[in-house]
Amino acid sequence: MKKTFRVANVCAAFLFLILPFAMACGSRAASGSSQAATPPDLNGVWSAPFTPDISKALGHQPPFTAYGASRFAKEDEIDDPLTKCLPIGPARGIQAGLMPFQIVQTPSVFTILFENQHTFRIIHTDGRAHPKDLDPTWFGDSVGRWDGDTLVVDTVGLDDRTWLDTAGHEHSDQLHLVERFLKADNNTIKWTVTFEDPKYFTESWSITLPITRQNTEIMSYSCEENEKDRAHLRRAKK
């Protein structure tokens, strides 16, 4: 009787020790190995280095198609959509927006609030796919998923009236963006964006920039208020 009781106690102790490991393994198997148990917290106000000419970050001009090269050769500062106070678009809003932006993160949605033009961008992280029929919008349709500690964001359905930067790099409504937000440390996000647009570029290309935390709050800004610049712009390219 005592021997049976002793064996039962040993078995119970063994199960108590291995149970947490078994539960952890089961949890990883159910959620998939690429999904972090707890995604990094990216909430806060952030800013990327102002990059008015995206080719500087790339190291050379993007791989233009003949059409893309001809369009870039003719573009002029006076044609910049921002001179008409139009929304800035998703990538330019981060790397050439001049102003900070705020990330508001929940389990089902990742929102970027831009101080520039007081606009916002919604990235769905609830597992949904892009709608089949999309009407182009200023920030497109964005869906995100966690690949380990990196948020991977896929964006399509972008309005072709936005620019990629201030230097006149355009895109078509076929633009496809893939962004990767990796939290390097508490004050830095490594942001990599890949551009794919068969109308403007012969192949996809990418840039990587650091996004740093800001000890500030985003403010209310609208360029329509007291705007006096556009009247003084003159066309430089023929």
Short mmCIF file of C-alpha atoms in Angstrom, two decimals:
data_model
loop_
_atom_site.label_atom_id
_atom_site.label_comp_id
_atom_site.label_asym_id
_atom_site.label_seq_id
_atom_site.Cartn_x
_atom_site.Cartn_y
_atom_site.Cartn_z
CA MET A 1 0.00 0.00 0.00
CA LYS A 2 2.81 2.43 0.93
CA LYS A 3 4.69 1.57 -2.29
CA THR A 4 1.61 2.30 -4.42
CA PHE A 5 1.09 5.61 -2.64
CA ARG A 6 4.77 6.57 -3.18
CA VAL A 7 4.59 5.78 -6.91
CA ALA A 8 1.40 7.83 -7.28
CA ASN A 9 3.08 10.81 -5.63
CA VAL A 10 6.11 10.54 -7.92
CA CYS A 11 3.87 10.43 -11.01
CA ALA A 12 1.90 13.43 -9.82
CA ALA A 13 5.09 15.41 -9.20
CA PHE A 14 6.40 14.52 -12.66
CA LEU A 15 3.19 15.67 -14.32
CA PHE A 16 3.29 18.92 -12.34
CA LEU A 17 6.81 19.62 -13.60
CA ILE A 18 6.21 18.89 -17.31
CA LEU A 19 2.71 20.41 -17.58
CA PRO A 20 3.89 24.02 -18.21
CA PHE A 21 6.23 22.83 -20.97
CA ALA A 22 3.52 20.74 -22.61
CA MET A 23 1.08 23.67 -22.53
CA ALA A 24 3.67 26.02 -24.06
CA CYS A 25 4.46 23.58 -26.87
CA GLY A 26 0.78 23.09 -27.57
CA SER A 27 0.19 26.82 -27.65
CA ARG A 28 3.01 27.34 -30.18
CA ALA A 29 1.72 24.54 -32.37
CA ALA A 30 -1.81 25.93 -32.36
CA SER A 31 -0.80 29.50 -33.18
CA GLY A 32 1.97 28.73 -35.68
CA SER A 33 5.71 29.12 -35.17
CA SER A 34 5.83 32.47 -37.00
CA GLN A 35 3.44 34.17 -34.57
CA ALA A 36 5.03 35.80 -31.54
CA ALA A 37 3.31 34.86 -28.26
CA THR A 38 2.98 38.56 -27.45
CA PRO A 39 3.61 41.00 -30.33
CA PRO A 40 5.95 43.91 -29.53
CA ASP A 41 4.27 47.07 -28.29
CA LEU A 42 4.74 49.80 -30.92
CA ASN A 43 2.37 52.33 -29.37
CA GLY A 44 3.73 55.85 -29.21
CA VAL A 45 4.74 58.87 -31.26
CA TRP A 46 7.44 58.23 -33.87
CA SER A 47 9.34 59.94 -36.67
CA ALA A 48 11.56 58.78 -39.55
CA PRO A 49 14.45 60.83 -40.97
CA PHE A 50 13.10 63.27 -43.56
CA THR A 51 13.87 61.73 -46.95
CA PRO A 52 12.55 64.09 -49.63
CA ASP A 53 14.29 62.16 -52.44
CA ILE A 54 13.72 58.43 -52.07
CA SER A 55 16.54 57.65 -54.50
CA LYS A 56 19.02 58.90 -51.87
CA ALA A 57 17.93 56.15 -49.49
CA LEU A 58 18.05 53.63 -52.34
CA GLY A 59 21.50 54.77 -53.51
CA HIS A 60 20.38 55.34 -57.11
CA GLN A 61 17.25 56.02 -59.11
CA PRO A 62 14.55 53.35 -58.95
CA PRO A 63 14.49 50.83 -61.84
CA PHE A 64 12.19 52.86 -64.07
CA THR A 65 10.26 51.53 -67.00
CA ALA A 66 10.45 53.76 -70.08
CA TYR A 67 7.13 55.27 -69.06
CA GLY A 68 8.25 55.83 -65.47
CA ALA A 69 11.48 57.51 -66.58
CA SER A 70 9.64 59.84 -68.95
CA ARG A 71 7.18 60.83 -66.24
CA PHE A 72 9.96 61.51 -63.71
CA ALA A 73 11.86 63.66 -66.23
CA LYS A 74 8.84 65.95 -66.60
CA GLU A 75 7.68 66.19 -63.00
CA ASP A 76 8.08 69.54 -61.29
CA GLU A 77 7.73 70.76 -57.71
CA ILE A 78 4.66 72.74 -58.71
CA ASP A 79 2.92 69.43 -59.51
CA ASP A 80 3.46 68.05 -56.00
CA PRO A 81 0.05 66.94 -54.62
CA LEU A 82 0.95 68.52 -51.28
CA THR A 83 0.97 71.96 -52.90
CA LYS A 84 -2.76 71.34 -53.39
CA CYS A 85 -3.13 70.15 -49.80
CA LEU A 86 -3.98 66.59 -50.87
CA PRO A 87 -3.32 63.65 -48.49
CA ILE A 88 0.28 62.46 -48.38
CA GLY A 89 -0.13 58.70 -48.83
CA PRO A 90 1.21 55.82 -46.69
CA ALA A 91 4.95 55.53 -47.47
CA ARG A 92 5.63 59.21 -47.98
CA GLY A 93 3.73 59.93 -44.78
CA ILE A 94 6.42 58.00 -42.91
CA GLN A 95 9.64 58.87 -44.75
CA ALA A 96 8.92 62.32 -46.15
CA GLY A 97 6.09 63.68 -44.09
CA LEU A 98 8.27 66.13 -42.12
CA MET A 99 5.99 65.67 -39.11
CA PRO A 100 5.69 62.92 -36.49
CA PHE A 101 3.00 60.27 -36.45
CA GLN A 102 1.37 58.25 -33.70
CA ILE A 103 0.91 54.48 -33.68
CA VAL A 104 -2.14 53.12 -31.85
CA GLN A 105 -1.95 49.33 -31.63
CA THR A 106 -4.64 46.82 -30.63
CA PRO A 107 -4.88 43.06 -31.30
CA SER A 108 -7.14 43.59 -34.33
CA VAL A 109 -6.04 46.90 -35.80
CA PHE A 110 -2.82 48.91 -36.14
CA THR A 111 -3.52 52.60 -36.73
CA ILE A 112 -1.10 55.32 -37.81
CA LEU A 113 -2.23 58.87 -37.05
CA PHE A 114 -0.33 61.39 -39.16
CA GLU A 115 0.17 64.93 -37.95
CA ASN A 116 0.55 65.89 -41.62
CA GLN A 117 -2.92 66.90 -42.80
CA HIS A 118 -4.31 65.29 -39.63
CA THR A 119 -4.95 62.07 -41.58
CA PHE A 120 -5.00 58.44 -40.49
CA ARG A 121 -4.19 55.00 -41.82
CA ILE A 122 -5.85 51.76 -40.68
CA ILE A 123 -4.02 48.44 -40.92
CA HIS A 124 -6.21 45.42 -40.13
CA THR A 125 -4.44 42.67 -38.17
CA ASP A 126 -7.43 40.39 -37.58
CA GLY A 127 -6.58 37.93 -40.36
CA ARG A 128 -8.78 39.39 -43.08
CA ALA A 129 -7.74 39.54 -46.76
CA HIS A 130 -7.97 42.47 -49.16
CA PRO A 131 -11.48 43.00 -50.60
CA LYS A 132 -11.86 41.68 -54.14
CA ASP A 133 -13.18 44.97 -55.52
CA LEU A 134 -11.24 47.99 -54.32
CA ASP A 135 -11.80 51.63 -55.06
CA PRO A 136 -8.42 53.42 -54.91
CA THR A 137 -8.00 55.58 -51.82
CA TRP A 138 -5.28 57.91 -50.53
CA PHE A 139 -3.85 55.30 -48.14
CA GLY A 140 -5.06 52.14 -49.89
CA ASP A 141 -6.23 48.96 -48.19
CA SER A 142 -3.74 47.57 -45.66
CA VAL A 143 -3.69 44.19 -43.93
CA GLY A 144 -1.00 43.11 -41.49
CA ARG A 145 0.29 39.94 -39.87
CA TRP A 146 2.98 39.24 -37.28
CA ASP A 147 6.01 37.30 -38.49
CA GLY A 148 7.71 36.66 -35.18
CA ASP A 149 8.52 40.12 -33.80
CA THR A 150 7.96 41.86 -37.15
CA LEU A 151 4.68 43.34 -38.36
CA VAL A 152 4.38 42.70 -42.11
CA VAL A 153 1.93 45.05 -43.84
CA ASP A 154 0.56 44.52 -47.34
CA THR A 155 -1.08 47.51 -49.06
CA VAL A 156 -2.90 47.75 -52.41
CA GLY A 157 -5.62 49.96 -53.90
CA LEU A 158 -3.69 53.23 -53.78
CA ASP A 159 -4.77 56.44 -55.46
CA ASP A 160 -2.21 57.36 -58.13
CA ARG A 161 -2.41 61.06 -57.32
CA THR A 162 0.02 60.69 -54.41
CA TRP A 163 3.81 60.83 -54.82
CA LEU A 164 6.39 58.58 -53.17
CA ASP A 165 8.46 61.59 -52.11
CA THR A 166 8.98 65.31 -52.66
CA ALA A 167 11.35 64.83 -55.61
CA GLY A 168 8.61 63.74 -58.01
CA HIS A 169 8.74 59.93 -57.92
CA GLU A 170 5.24 58.88 -58.90
CA HIS A 171 3.34 55.60 -59.03
CA SER A 172 0.24 54.13 -60.65
CA ASP A 173 -2.87 52.58 -59.12
CA GLN A 174 -1.06 49.23 -59.49
CA LEU A 175 1.38 50.13 -56.71
CA HIS A 176 1.85 47.33 -54.18
CA LEU A 177 3.59 48.11 -50.89
CA VAL A 178 5.02 45.59 -48.44
CA GLU A 179 6.29 47.08 -45.19
CA ARG A 180 8.09 45.45 -42.29
CA PHE A 181 8.04 47.09 -38.86
CA LEU A 182 10.67 45.53 -36.57
CA LYS A 183 11.10 46.95 -33.07
CA ALA A 184 14.89 47.07 -32.68
CA ASP A 185 14.70 48.49 -29.16
CA ASN A 186 12.31 50.54 -27.07
CA ASN A 187 13.10 53.72 -29.01
CA THR A 188 13.74 52.42 -32.53
CA ILE A 189 11.74 50.66 -35.24
CA LYS A 190 13.51 49.28 -38.30
CA TRP A 191 11.15 50.09 -41.17
CA THR A 192 11.64 48.42 -44.55
CA VAL A 193 9.29 49.18 -47.44
CA THR A 194 9.23 47.40 -50.79
CA PHE A 195 7.69 49.11 -53.84
CA GLU A 196 6.25 47.11 -56.72
CA ASP A 197 4.55 48.84 -59.66
CA PRO A 198 4.83 47.22 -63.13
CA LYS A 199 3.76 50.44 -64.83
CA TYR A 200 6.55 52.56 -63.33
CA PHE A 201 9.28 50.08 -62.34
CA THR A 202 10.85 47.08 -64.07
CA GLU A 203 11.27 45.26 -60.74
CA SER A 204 10.49 45.67 -57.08
CA TRP A 205 12.89 47.69 -54.88
CA SER A 206 13.24 48.47 -51.20
CA ILE A 207 14.56 51.02 -48.74
CA THR A 208 15.16 50.73 -44.99
CA LEU A 209 15.01 53.61 -42.53
CA PRO A 210 15.09 53.90 -38.73
CA ILE A 211 11.96 55.22 -37.04
CA THR A 212 12.67 56.78 -33.65
CA ARG A 213 10.42 57.44 -30.67
CA GLN A 214 9.54 61.09 -30.03
CA ASN A 215 8.89 62.68 -26.66
CA THR A 216 6.00 64.75 -27.94
CA GLU A 217 2.38 64.65 -29.05
CA ILE A 218 1.03 65.04 -32.56
CA MET A 219 -0.62 68.38 -33.25
CA SER A 220 -3.53 69.49 -35.39
CA TYR A 221 -2.27 70.63 -38.80
CA SER A 222 -3.99 71.44 -42.08
CA CYS A 223 -2.16 73.08 -44.96
CA GLU A 224 -5.32 74.86 -46.15
CA GLU A 225 -5.04 77.24 -43.23
CA ASN A 226 -3.31 80.43 -44.33
CA GLU A 227 -1.57 78.65 -47.25
CA LYS A 228 0.50 81.18 -49.25
CA ASP A 229 3.20 79.10 -50.96
CA ARG A 230 1.56 77.77 -54.12
CA ALA A 231 0.94 81.22 -55.59
CA HIS A 232 4.71 81.80 -55.64
CA LEU A 233 5.73 78.48 -57.23
CA ARG A 234 7.14 78.60 -60.75
CA ARG A 235 7.60 75.69 -63.13
CA ALA A 236 11.28 74.77 -63.52
CA LYS A 237 10.93 71.92 -66.06
CA LYS A 238 9.60 72.35 -69.59
#
